[in-house]
Amino acid sequence: MKKITIARKKKFAGALVPYWIILGDKEAFMQEHGFTGDLCVMADSGYAVPRITVEELDRIGTRINNGQVLELEVPEEIDTLFVSTMDGCLSNRIPVVDGQRMTITTAGGFRKLPYPVIEY
């Protein structure tokens, strides 16, 4: 097992919205759930049009809240991870290395939908 540390940076944009850390292949996830592109469509009201349920995200991912730090054990066969919002806006995909520390920040907000970005 690989051990990684993930911190979610405190940000005003998307502060109340949890994110989910999803271990595995992003492209396979997108294909399985019928996603085209990383970001959701924005409704006229300014909110994201959901393309996945919270129940599905809880089943396949690990929830992380604003300002939270998690230590995760990752099986050896998993070599990448990415992050999703509760509506299905996806982050960049990054490689998983034992002992790695990474930070999830939020981009967008106000005029654009907030979406996660992983930095390491």
JSON list of C-alpha atoms in Angstrom, two decimals, residues 26 35 38 50 61 84 89 100 105 110 112:
[
{"chain": "A", "resi": 26, "resn": "LYS", "atom": "CA", "xyz": [-10.16, 9.21, -14.94]},
{"chain": "A", "resi": 35, "resn": "PHE", "atom": "CA", "xyz": [-19.13, 12.35, -19.12]},
{"chain": "A", "resi": 38, "resn": "ASP", "atom": "CA", "xyz": [-14.20, 17.87, -17.24]},
{"chain": "A", "resi": 50, "resn": "PRO", "atom": "CA", "xyz": [-25.56, 17.68, -11.99]},
{"chain": "A", "resi": 61, "resn": "GLY", "atom": "CA", "xyz": [-14.69, 8.04, -3.60]},
{"chain": "A", "resi": 84, "resn": "SER", "atom": "CA", "xyz": [-14.91, 15.50, -8.35]},
{"chain": "A", "resi": 89, "resn": "CYS", "atom": "CA", "xyz": [-16.96, 18.82, -12.28]},
{"chain": "A", "resi": 100, "resn": "GLN", "atom": "CA", "xyz": [3.30, 12.11, -1.82]},
{"chain": "A", "resi": 105, "resn": "THR", "atom": "CA", "xyz": [-7.57, 24.06, -4.45]},
{"chain": "A", "resi": 110, "resn": "PHE", "atom": "CA", "xyz": [-18.68, 33.69, -9.24]},
{"chain": "A", "resi": 112, "resn": "LYS", "atom": "CA", "xyz": [-17.54, 30.41, -13.72]}
]
